[in-house]
């Protein structure tokens, strides 16, 4: 099991221990289903890592012996569905009442907004693990809640707001998190 | 300077020492130009690395002390341009007469073909460094040359074929490798 620490500044790193691994796995399995059934081509991007030192124990092998996690410049997932560019970030929270903006980088929100401006379909997938509810929230709504925060308002999106503006995604056996089904209503 | 070794199988790793770093840098600068001028949102994906061991020297820092480069599951670049999903791989070669299929993973070619089938725009960018010629070759042509190889034909694409079927990209000061200009003729 690998942990995913995120470097916040050159001198400060926060370790998000195991956060989001289970949900991420479900999304990856869903994307594999979409790919194998020729529904969509959506992949998770590799975790960005800055390599500091590489060691060559033999002619044919290379081993990284020093590296650091770095802040992702975009979102975790992107790809194509029915000719549309798809871009999203997936997060899970143990909070039962709201999803805090602490969980998502500001530049990731700006990236999602930029994608929308260029004609793509962008959103966040948020899983409230203790409520077992997964929502797809389109960027146009995320943007409004982000502006509210930027203007001194609340620093989170409430569960009621997700229930009002988001799309609830039912989990099932296969595909596990069928978020593209929801997109069909949006496109 | 970091080298990019590519793991071919669990027991065999080939190190492509510094290959393609200069061309990659030019494309990244071009993409930054597109982003800053609101022309397109195209990013390079992080290099895929499998982390084996993470060390926590202090509460707030995480350091990877063992990891390996892994084979990328898709291509290096993707994003959105004028509402279109864009996906490509960039390579450079010192060969003056042809571009060998050794330089590109078979599953990357299959990924490019899949993207095209789903309505996206996919291609390869190939720089013949000693000729100082850069070509954009659409997947529909790449696919034909790949089929020729699969059917026992030549294992490379000749420079003449690039000149006939590809689009020559002029390099200039800014943007350095203006590949989107060529796409305007294709879209």
mmCIF file of C-alpha atoms in Angstrom:
data_model
loop_
_atom_site.group_PDB
_atom_site.id
_atom_site.type_symbol
_atom_site.label_atom_id
_atom_site.label_comp_id
_atom_site.label_asym_id
_atom_site.label_seq_id
_atom_site.Cartn_x
_atom_site.Cartn_y
_atom_site.Cartn_z
ATOM 1 C CA UNK A 1 0.000 0.000 0.000
ATOM 2 C CA UNK A 2 1.418 3.330 -1.084
ATOM 3 C CA UNK A 3 0.547 6.634 0.572
ATOM 4 C CA UNK A 4 0.061 9.814 -1.438
ATOM 5 C CA UNK A 5 1.653 12.818 0.197
ATOM 6 C CA UNK A 6 1.169 16.161 -1.520
ATOM 7 C CA UNK A 7 3.843 18.786 -1.481
ATOM 8 C CA UNK A 8 2.256 22.113 -0.541
ATOM 9 C CA UNK A 9 5.373 24.250 -0.707
ATOM 10 C CA UNK A 10 9.073 23.506 -1.013
ATOM 11 C CA UNK A 11 9.313 23.325 2.784
ATOM 12 C CA UNK A 12 6.039 21.768 3.781
ATOM 13 C CA UNK A 13 4.449 18.493 2.824
ATOM 14 C CA UNK A 14 1.132 17.075 3.973
ATOM 15 C CA UNK A 15 0.598 13.356 3.837
ATOM 16 C CA UNK A 16 -2.923 12.343 2.845
ATOM 17 C CA UNK A 17 -2.542 8.834 4.143
ATOM 18 C CA UNK A 18 -4.410 6.360 1.914
ATOM 19 C CA UNK A 19 -7.050 8.973 1.219
ATOM 20 C CA UNK A 20 -9.263 8.169 -1.707
ATOM 21 C CA UNK A 21 -7.616 4.896 -2.686
ATOM 22 C CA UNK A 22 -10.783 2.762 -2.588
ATOM 23 C CA UNK A 23 -12.885 5.240 -4.583
ATOM 24 C CA UNK A 24 -10.041 5.735 -7.051
ATOM 25 C CA UNK A 25 -9.881 1.989 -7.558
ATOM 26 C CA UNK A 26 -13.633 1.836 -8.296
ATOM 27 C CA UNK A 27 -13.287 4.609 -10.871
ATOM 28 C CA UNK A 28 -10.329 2.895 -12.495
ATOM 29 C CA UNK A 29 -12.315 -0.342 -12.779
ATOM 30 C CA UNK A 30 -15.229 1.625 -14.248
ATOM 31 C CA UNK A 31 -12.915 3.213 -16.824
ATOM 32 C CA UNK A 32 -11.559 -0.219 -17.744
ATOM 33 C CA UNK A 33 -15.150 -1.361 -18.302
ATOM 34 C CA UNK A 34 -15.782 1.668 -20.531
ATOM 35 C CA UNK A 35 -12.593 0.961 -22.481
ATOM 36 C CA UNK A 36 -13.186 -2.783 -22.905
ATOM 37 C CA UNK A 37 -16.759 -2.172 -24.057
ATOM 38 C CA UNK A 38 -15.714 0.604 -26.438
ATOM 39 C CA UNK A 39 -17.866 3.158 -24.595
ATOM 40 C CA UNK A 40 -15.168 5.730 -23.791
ATOM 41 C CA UNK A 41 -11.398 6.174 -23.555
ATOM 42 C CA UNK A 42 -10.739 7.698 -20.137
ATOM 43 C CA UNK A 43 -7.537 7.145 -18.168
ATOM 44 C CA UNK A 44 -6.113 8.192 -14.845
ATOM 45 C CA UNK A 45 -2.956 10.244 -15.199
ATOM 46 C CA UNK A 46 0.170 8.991 -13.457
ATOM 47 C CA UNK A 47 0.941 10.533 -10.057
ATOM 48 C CA UNK A 48 3.443 13.356 -10.662
ATOM 49 C CA UNK A 49 6.816 12.572 -9.160
ATOM 50 C CA UNK A 50 9.996 14.586 -9.326
ATOM 51 C CA UNK A 51 12.972 12.306 -9.715
ATOM 52 C CA UNK A 52 16.110 13.490 -7.953
ATOM 53 C CA UNK A 53 18.459 10.572 -8.374
ATOM 54 C CA UNK A 54 18.569 7.455 -10.576
ATOM 55 C CA UNK A 55 20.821 4.521 -9.916
ATOM 56 C CA UNK A 56 21.976 1.943 -12.494
ATOM 57 C CA UNK A 57 22.759 -1.282 -10.634
ATOM 58 C CA UNK A 58 23.437 -3.008 -13.958
ATOM 59 C CA UNK A 59 23.517 -2.177 -17.655
ATOM 60 C CA UNK A 60 19.874 -3.062 -18.203
ATOM 61 C CA UNK A 61 18.209 -1.804 -15.050
ATOM 62 C CA UNK A 62 17.438 1.624 -13.700
ATOM 63 C CA UNK A 63 16.277 2.260 -10.180
ATOM 64 C CA UNK A 64 15.084 5.565 -8.779
ATOM 65 C CA UNK A 65 16.593 6.027 -5.344
ATOM 66 C CA UNK A 66 15.433 9.534 -4.542
ATOM 67 C CA UNK A 67 12.219 11.272 -5.600
ATOM 68 C CA UNK A 68 9.358 13.419 -4.304
ATOM 69 C CA UNK A 69 5.640 13.706 -4.907
ATOM 70 C CA UNK A 70 4.740 17.022 -6.523
ATOM 71 C CA UNK A 71 1.462 18.919 -6.894
ATOM 72 C CA UNK A 72 -0.474 17.748 -9.972
ATOM 73 C CA UNK A 73 -0.756 20.552 -12.560
ATOM 74 C CA UNK A 74 -4.152 19.361 -13.765
ATOM 75 C CA UNK A 75 -6.755 16.790 -12.696
ATOM 76 C CA UNK A 76 -6.536 13.034 -12.241
ATOM 77 C CA UNK A 77 -8.738 11.886 -15.106
ATOM 78 C CA UNK A 78 -9.336 12.854 -18.705
ATOM 79 C CA UNK A 79 -10.300 11.318 -22.005
ATOM 80 C CA UNK A 80 -12.979 11.138 -24.664
ATOM 81 C CA UNK A 81 -16.644 10.116 -24.633
ATOM 82 C CA UNK A 82 -18.911 10.353 -27.694
ATOM 83 C CA UNK A 83 -16.495 12.800 -29.259
ATOM 84 C CA UNK A 84 -16.469 15.034 -26.171
ATOM 85 C CA UNK A 85 -13.399 15.940 -24.164
ATOM 86 C CA UNK A 86 -13.950 14.758 -20.566
ATOM 87 C CA UNK A 87 -11.970 16.041 -17.566
ATOM 88 C CA UNK A 88 -12.580 15.472 -13.877
ATOM 89 C CA UNK A 89 -11.181 15.146 -10.398
ATOM 90 C CA UNK A 90 -12.412 12.475 -7.963
ATOM 91 C CA UNK A 91 -12.411 12.876 -4.191
ATOM 92 C CA UNK A 92 -13.873 11.153 -1.205
ATOM 93 C CA UNK A 93 -14.637 12.555 2.217
ATOM 94 C CA UNK A 94 -15.585 11.133 5.602
ATOM 95 C CA UNK A 95 -17.461 14.312 6.442
ATOM 96 C CA UNK A 96 -21.226 13.713 6.562
ATOM 97 C CA UNK A 97 -22.380 17.299 6.108
ATOM 98 C CA UNK A 98 -20.077 19.004 3.612
ATOM 99 C CA UNK A 99 -17.129 18.782 1.213
ATOM 100 C CA UNK A 100 -14.365 21.223 2.090
ATOM 101 C CA UNK A 101 -12.370 23.141 -0.541
ATOM 102 C CA UNK A 102 -9.282 22.018 1.390
ATOM 103 C CA UNK A 103 -9.681 18.723 -0.511
ATOM 104 C CA UNK A 104 -9.088 20.201 -3.952
ATOM 105 C CA UNK A 105 -6.306 22.438 -5.246
ATOM 106 C CA UNK A 106 -7.357 25.886 -6.428
ATOM 107 C CA UNK A 107 -5.458 25.483 -9.708
ATOM 108 C CA UNK A 108 -7.347 22.235 -10.342
ATOM 109 C CA UNK A 109 -10.643 24.132 -10.070
ATOM 110 C CA UNK A 110 -9.270 26.762 -12.449
ATOM 111 C CA UNK A 111 -8.245 23.976 -14.842
ATOM 112 C CA UNK A 112 -11.790 22.521 -14.767
ATOM 113 C CA UNK A 113 -13.213 25.987 -15.498
ATOM 114 C CA UNK A 114 -10.776 26.456 -18.401
ATOM 115 C CA UNK A 115 -11.784 23.102 -19.878
ATOM 116 C CA UNK A 116 -15.448 24.112 -19.742
ATOM 117 C CA UNK A 117 -14.639 27.417 -21.476
ATOM 118 C CA UNK A 118 -12.946 25.475 -24.290
ATOM 119 C CA UNK A 119 -16.026 23.342 -24.900
ATOM 120 C CA UNK A 120 -15.115 20.287 -22.836
ATOM 121 C CA UNK A 121 -17.178 18.525 -20.189
ATOM 122 C CA UNK A 122 -15.644 18.893 -16.742
ATOM 123 C CA UNK A 123 -16.824 18.047 -13.252
ATOM 124 C CA UNK A 124 -15.872 16.620 -9.889
ATOM 125 C CA UNK A 125 -16.909 13.252 -8.532
ATOM 126 C CA UNK A 126 -17.300 13.339 -4.756
ATOM 127 C CA UNK A 127 -17.983 10.329 -2.582
ATOM 128 C CA UNK A 128 -19.370 10.829 0.916
ATOM 129 C CA UNK A 129 -18.088 7.506 2.198
ATOM 130 C CA UNK A 130 -20.056 7.396 5.471
ATOM 131 C CA UNK A 131 -23.293 8.252 3.668
ATOM 132 C CA UNK A 132 -22.409 6.004 0.715
ATOM 133 C CA UNK A 133 -23.499 8.729 -1.698
ATOM 134 C CA UNK A 134 -21.536 9.664 -4.842
ATOM 135 C CA UNK A 135 -22.226 12.884 -6.708
ATOM 136 C CA UNK A 136 -21.190 14.292 -10.045
ATOM 137 C CA UNK A 137 -21.072 18.082 -9.763
ATOM 138 C CA UNK A 138 -20.680 20.001 -13.011
ATOM 139 C CA UNK A 139 -18.055 22.739 -13.137
ATOM 140 C CA UNK A 140 -20.662 25.472 -13.653
ATOM 141 C CA UNK A 141 -21.958 24.776 -10.123
ATOM 142 C CA UNK A 142 -18.519 24.112 -8.619
ATOM 143 C CA UNK A 143 -17.461 27.483 -10.012
ATOM 144 C CA UNK A 144 -20.295 29.262 -8.186
ATOM 145 C CA UNK A 145 -19.428 27.642 -4.859
ATOM 146 C CA UNK A 146 -15.767 28.456 -5.449
ATOM 147 C CA UNK A 147 -16.668 32.121 -6.127
ATOM 148 C CA UNK A 148 -18.740 32.165 -2.938
ATOM 149 C CA UNK A 149 -15.659 30.998 -0.997
ATOM 150 C CA UNK A 150 -13.401 33.498 -2.815
ATOM 151 C CA UNK A 151 -15.833 36.263 -1.823
ATOM 152 C CA UNK A 152 -15.515 35.374 1.853
ATOM 153 C CA UNK A 153 -18.394 32.879 2.016
ATOM 154 C CA UNK A 154 -18.360 29.317 3.333
ATOM 155 C CA UNK A 155 -15.296 27.214 2.570
ATOM 156 C CA UNK A 156 -17.210 24.080 1.641
ATOM 157 C CA UNK A 157 -20.113 22.714 -0.386
ATOM 158 C CA UNK A 158 -22.878 21.245 1.788
ATOM 159 C CA UNK A 159 -24.380 17.808 1.256
ATOM 160 C CA UNK A 160 -27.730 19.516 0.616
ATOM 161 C CA UNK A 161 -26.110 21.520 -2.176
ATOM 162 C CA UNK A 162 -24.726 18.327 -3.706
ATOM 163 C CA UNK A 163 -28.199 16.798 -3.488
ATOM 164 C CA UNK A 164 -29.724 19.873 -5.144
ATOM 165 C CA UNK A 165 -27.180 20.713 -7.848
ATOM 166 C CA UNK A 166 -25.275 17.451 -8.262
ATOM 167 C CA UNK A 167 -26.252 14.177 -9.889
ATOM 168 C CA UNK A 168 -26.420 11.155 -7.593
ATOM 169 C CA UNK A 169 -24.574 8.171 -9.057
ATOM 170 C CA UNK A 170 -25.882 4.744 -8.132
ATOM 171 C CA UNK A 171 -23.164 2.161 -7.495
ATOM 172 C CA UNK A 172 -23.705 -1.281 -8.916
ATOM 173 C CA UNK A 173 -21.727 -4.365 -9.735
ATOM 174 C CA UNK A 174 -20.588 -3.345 -13.215
ATOM 175 C CA UNK A 175 -19.784 -0.664 -14.126
ATOM 176 C CA UNK A 176 -19.213 0.254 -10.498
ATOM 177 C CA UNK A 177 -19.474 4.041 -10.696
ATOM 178 C CA UNK A 178 -21.427 4.655 -13.899
ATOM 179 C CA UNK A 179 -20.772 8.398 -14.137
ATOM 180 C CA UNK A 180 -21.078 8.482 -17.953
ATOM 181 C CA UNK A 181 -24.754 7.542 -17.678
ATOM 182 C CA UNK A 182 -25.299 10.834 -15.870
ATOM 183 C CA UNK A 183 -23.407 12.703 -18.583
ATOM 184 C CA UNK A 184 -25.892 11.488 -21.177
ATOM 185 C CA UNK A 185 -28.465 13.753 -19.525
ATOM 186 C CA UNK A 186 -26.065 16.707 -19.656
ATOM 187 C CA UNK A 187 -24.578 16.432 -23.155
ATOM 188 C CA UNK B 1 19.334 16.103 -16.070
ATOM 189 C CA UNK B 2 17.155 13.050 -15.633
ATOM 190 C CA UNK B 3 17.278 10.008 -17.900
ATOM 191 C CA UNK B 4 14.147 8.132 -18.947
ATOM 192 C CA UNK B 5 14.562 4.402 -18.860
ATOM 193 C CA UNK B 6 11.636 2.332 -20.051
ATOM 194 C CA UNK B 7 10.835 -0.990 -18.465
ATOM 195 C CA UNK B 8 10.226 -3.512 -21.261
ATOM 196 C CA UNK B 9 9.515 -6.516 -19.097
ATOM 197 C CA UNK B 10 9.948 -7.304 -15.398
ATOM 198 C CA UNK B 11 13.482 -8.497 -16.072
ATOM 199 C CA UNK B 12 14.661 -6.178 -18.805
ATOM 200 C CA UNK B 13 14.950 -2.411 -18.909
ATOM 201 C CA UNK B 14 16.231 -0.237 -21.727
ATOM 202 C CA UNK B 15 17.560 3.195 -20.920
ATOM 203 C CA UNK B 16 16.767 5.807 -23.564
ATOM 204 C CA UNK B 17 19.371 8.240 -22.343
ATOM 205 C CA UNK B 18 18.153 11.836 -22.702
ATOM 206 C CA UNK B 19 16.265 10.888 -25.832
ATOM 207 C CA UNK B 20 13.716 13.445 -26.879
ATOM 208 C CA UNK B 21 14.293 15.888 -24.045
ATOM 209 C CA UNK B 22 14.932 18.953 -26.252
ATOM 210 C CA UNK B 23 11.923 18.349 -28.517
ATOM 211 C CA UNK B 24 9.739 17.601 -25.500
ATOM 212 C CA UNK B 25 10.790 20.903 -23.974
ATOM 213 C CA UNK B 26 9.833 22.794 -27.166
ATOM 214 C CA UNK B 27 6.403 21.155 -27.175
ATOM 215 C CA UNK B 28 5.877 21.966 -23.503
ATOM 216 C CA UNK B 29 6.740 25.616 -24.159
ATOM 217 C CA UNK B 30 4.346 25.603 -27.126
ATOM 218 C CA UNK B 31 1.577 24.181 -24.936
ATOM 219 C CA UNK B 32 2.239 26.868 -22.328
ATOM 220 C CA UNK B 33 1.861 29.465 -25.078
ATOM 221 C CA UNK B 34 -1.453 27.894 -26.149
ATOM 222 C CA UNK B 35 -2.641 27.859 -22.529
ATOM 223 C CA UNK B 36 -1.594 31.432 -21.709
ATOM 224 C CA UNK B 37 -3.205 32.731 -24.903
ATOM 225 C CA UNK B 38 -6.388 30.732 -24.330
ATOM 226 C CA UNK B 39 -5.919 28.821 -27.573
ATOM 227 C CA UNK B 40 -5.986 25.285 -26.160
ATOM 228 C CA UNK B 41 -5.599 23.304 -22.937
ATOM 229 C CA UNK B 42 -3.034 20.599 -23.668
ATOM 230 C CA UNK B 43 -0.727 19.124 -21.039
ATOM 231 C CA UNK B 44 1.997 16.527 -20.873
ATOM 232 C CA UNK B 45 1.144 13.639 -18.597
ATOM 233 C CA UNK B 46 3.522 12.855 -15.763
ATOM 234 C CA UNK B 47 6.067 10.085 -16.377
ATOM 235 C CA UNK B 48 4.600 6.881 -14.915
ATOM 236 C CA UNK B 49 6.580 5.672 -11.931
ATOM 237 C CA UNK B 50 5.897 2.739 -9.667
ATOM 238 C CA UNK B 51 6.731 3.605 -6.084
ATOM 239 C CA UNK B 52 8.135 0.752 -4.051
ATOM 240 C CA UNK B 53 9.121 2.432 -0.817
ATOM 241 C CA UNK B 54 8.372 5.785 0.840
ATOM 242 C CA UNK B 55 10.339 7.156 3.733
ATOM 243 C CA UNK B 56 9.128 9.761 6.251
ATOM 244 C CA UNK B 57 12.193 11.557 7.616
ATOM 245 C CA UNK B 58 9.909 13.891 9.599
ATOM 246 C CA UNK B 59 6.208 14.403 10.244
ATOM 247 C CA UNK B 60 5.755 16.801 7.346
ATOM 248 C CA UNK B 61 7.980 15.327 4.679
ATOM 249 C CA UNK B 62 7.771 12.242 2.496
ATOM 250 C CA UNK B 63 10.631 10.990 0.410
ATOM 251 C CA UNK B 64 10.471 8.175 -2.126
ATOM 252 C CA UNK B 65 13.554 6.027 -1.710
ATOM 253 C CA UNK B 66 12.753 3.235 -4.147
ATOM 254 C CA UNK B 67 10.822 3.409 -7.411
ATOM 255 C CA UNK B 68 10.898 2.297 -11.039
ATOM 256 C CA UNK B 69 9.903 3.755 -14.372
ATOM 257 C CA UNK B 70 7.017 1.843 -15.939
ATOM 258 C CA UNK B 71 5.638 1.671 -19.477
ATOM 259 C CA UNK B 72 3.118 4.473 -20.110
ATOM 260 C CA UNK B 73 -0.388 3.083 -20.699
ATOM 261 C CA UNK B 74 -1.318 5.861 -23.106
ATOM 262 C CA UNK B 75 0.449 8.737 -24.869
ATOM 263 C CA UNK B 76 2.396 11.707 -23.507
ATOM 264 C CA UNK B 77 0.052 14.534 -24.451
ATOM 265 C CA UNK B 78 -3.675 15.156 -24.460
ATOM 266 C CA UNK B 79 -6.168 17.956 -24.020
ATOM 267 C CA UNK B 80 -8.752 20.084 -25.781
ATOM 268 C CA UNK B 81 -8.650 22.420 -28.787
ATOM 269 C CA UNK B 82 -11.742 24.152 -30.198
ATOM 270 C CA UNK B 83 -13.936 21.613 -28.441
ATOM 271 C CA UNK B 84 -12.005 18.673 -29.910
ATOM 272 C CA UNK B 85 -10.259 15.994 -27.894
ATOM 273 C CA UNK B 86 -6.563 16.007 -28.851
ATOM 274 C CA UNK B 87 -4.162 13.120 -28.191
ATOM 275 C CA UNK B 88 -0.628 12.617 -29.439
ATOM 276 C CA UNK B 89 2.813 11.176 -28.892
ATOM 277 C CA UNK B 90 5.995 13.125 -29.697
ATOM 278 C CA UNK B 91 9.257 11.512 -30.734
ATOM 279 C CA UNK B 92 12.546 12.564 -32.209
ATOM 280 C CA UNK B 93 15.034 10.540 -34.197
ATOM 281 C CA UNK B 94 18.601 10.988 -35.393
ATOM 282 C CA UNK B 95 17.913 8.763 -38.363
ATOM 283 C CA UNK B 96 17.912 10.746 -41.614
ATOM 284 C CA UNK B 97 15.954 8.315 -43.764
ATOM 285 C CA UNK B 98 13.209 6.773 -41.642
ATOM 286 C CA UNK B 99 11.394 6.568 -38.309
ATOM 287 C CA UNK B 100 11.456 3.081 -36.802
ATOM 288 C CA UNK B 101 8.478 1.533 -35.018
ATOM 289 C CA UNK B 102 10.965 0.609 -32.279
ATOM 290 C CA UNK B 103 10.524 4.205 -31.072
ATOM 291 C CA UNK B 104 6.849 3.857 -30.223
ATOM 292 C CA UNK B 105 5.032 1.259 -28.128
ATOM 293 C CA UNK B 106 2.479 -0.847 -29.974
ATOM 294 C CA UNK B 107 -0.188 -0.179 -27.317
ATOM 295 C CA UNK B 108 0.377 3.561 -27.796
ATOM 296 C CA UNK B 109 -0.457 3.179 -31.501
ATOM 297 C CA UNK B 110 -3.556 1.187 -30.557
ATOM 298 C CA UNK B 111 -4.516 3.944 -28.123
ATOM 299 C CA UNK B 112 -4.199 6.583 -30.880
ATOM 300 C CA UNK B 113 -6.377 4.455 -33.168
ATOM 301 C CA UNK B 114 -8.995 4.039 -30.415
ATOM 302 C CA UNK B 115 -9.076 7.807 -29.846
ATOM 303 C CA UNK B 116 -9.694 8.365 -33.556
ATOM 304 C CA UNK B 117 -12.533 5.805 -33.514
ATOM 305 C CA UNK B 118 -14.166 7.731 -30.654
ATOM 306 C CA UNK B 119 -14.135 10.989 -32.606
ATOM 307 C CA UNK B 120 -10.967 12.532 -31.234
ATOM 308 C CA UNK B 121 -8.023 13.973 -33.142
ATOM 309 C CA UNK B 122 -4.888 11.903 -32.695
ATOM 310 C CA UNK B 123 -1.491 11.921 -34.317
ATOM 311 C CA UNK B 124 2.249 11.625 -33.783
ATOM 312 C CA UNK B 125 4.747 14.462 -33.928
ATOM 313 C CA UNK B 126 8.112 13.282 -35.214
ATOM 314 C CA UNK B 127 11.243 15.386 -35.336
ATOM 315 C CA UNK B 128 14.089 14.349 -37.612
ATOM 316 C CA UNK B 129 16.712 16.242 -35.637
ATOM 317 C CA UNK B 130 19.562 16.032 -38.162
ATOM 318 C CA UNK B 131 17.278 17.229 -40.982
ATOM 319 C CA UNK B 132 15.568 19.762 -38.703
ATOM 320 C CA UNK B 133 12.187 18.673 -40.035
ATOM 321 C CA UNK B 134 9.125 18.147 -37.831
ATOM 322 C CA UNK B 135 6.067 16.290 -39.091
ATOM 323 C CA UNK B 136 2.557 15.788 -37.813
ATOM 324 C CA UNK B 137 1.303 12.433 -39.042
ATOM 325 C CA UNK B 138 -2.389 11.708 -38.551
ATOM 326 C CA UNK B 139 -3.366 8.375 -37.041
ATOM 327 C CA UNK B 140 -5.179 7.253 -40.215
ATOM 328 C CA UNK B 141 -1.786 7.198 -42.007
ATOM 329 C CA UNK B 142 0.161 5.884 -38.994
ATOM 330 C CA UNK B 143 -2.360 3.043 -38.843
ATOM 331 C CA UNK B 144 -1.676 2.057 -42.458
ATOM 332 C CA UNK B 145 2.096 1.970 -41.914
ATOM 333 C CA UNK B 146 1.567 0.000 -38.714
ATOM 334 C CA UNK B 147 -0.595 -2.531 -40.599
ATOM 335 C CA UNK B 148 2.105 -2.800 -43.266
ATOM 336 C CA UNK B 149 4.603 -3.688 -40.531
ATOM 337 C CA UNK B 150 2.165 -6.133 -38.881
ATOM 338 C CA UNK B 151 1.737 -7.831 -42.255
ATOM 339 C CA UNK B 152 5.464 -8.438 -42.543
ATOM 340 C CA UNK B 153 6.367 -5.224 -44.366
ATOM 341 C CA UNK B 154 8.999 -2.628 -43.458
ATOM 342 C CA UNK B 155 9.407 -1.810 -39.781
ATOM 343 C CA UNK B 156 9.648 1.938 -40.258
ATOM 344 C CA UNK B 157 8.087 4.954 -41.963
ATOM 345 C CA UNK B 158 10.385 6.589 -44.507
ATOM 346 C CA UNK B 159 11.157 10.301 -44.603
ATOM 347 C CA UNK B 160 9.566 10.405 -48.074
ATOM 348 C CA UNK B 161 6.361 8.976 -46.602
ATOM 349 C CA UNK B 162 6.395 11.669 -43.908
ATOM 350 C CA UNK B 163 6.881 14.289 -46.608
ATOM 351 C CA UNK B 164 3.998 12.832 -48.637
ATOM 352 C CA UNK B 165 1.424 11.986 -45.943
ATOM 353 C CA UNK B 166 2.528 14.146 -43.025
ATOM 354 C CA UNK B 167 2.270 17.879 -42.420
ATOM 355 C CA UNK B 168 5.560 19.753 -42.106
ATOM 356 C CA UNK B 169 5.587 22.038 -39.075
ATOM 357 C CA UNK B 170 7.697 25.160 -39.336
ATOM 358 C CA UNK B 171 9.559 26.059 -36.151
ATOM 359 C CA UNK B 172 9.606 29.709 -35.140
ATOM 360 C CA UNK B 173 10.279 31.798 -32.114
ATOM 361 C CA UNK B 174 6.805 31.634 -30.591
ATOM 362 C CA UNK B 175 4.960 29.349 -30.536
ATOM 363 C CA UNK B 176 7.957 27.129 -31.198
ATOM 364 C CA UNK B 177 6.226 24.060 -32.661
ATOM 365 C CA UNK B 178 2.882 25.383 -33.874
ATOM 366 C CA UNK B 179 1.213 22.015 -34.471
ATOM 367 C CA UNK B 180 -2.304 23.350 -33.870
ATOM 368 C CA UNK B 181 -2.019 25.531 -36.969
ATOM 369 C CA UNK B 182 -1.748 22.343 -39.006
ATOM 370 C CA UNK B 183 -4.797 20.893 -37.253
ATOM 371 C CA UNK B 184 -6.897 23.821 -38.504
ATOM 372 C CA UNK B 185 -6.528 22.358 -41.996
ATOM 373 C CA UNK B 186 -7.624 18.915 -40.773
ATOM 374 C CA UNK B 187 -10.572 19.727 -38.480
#
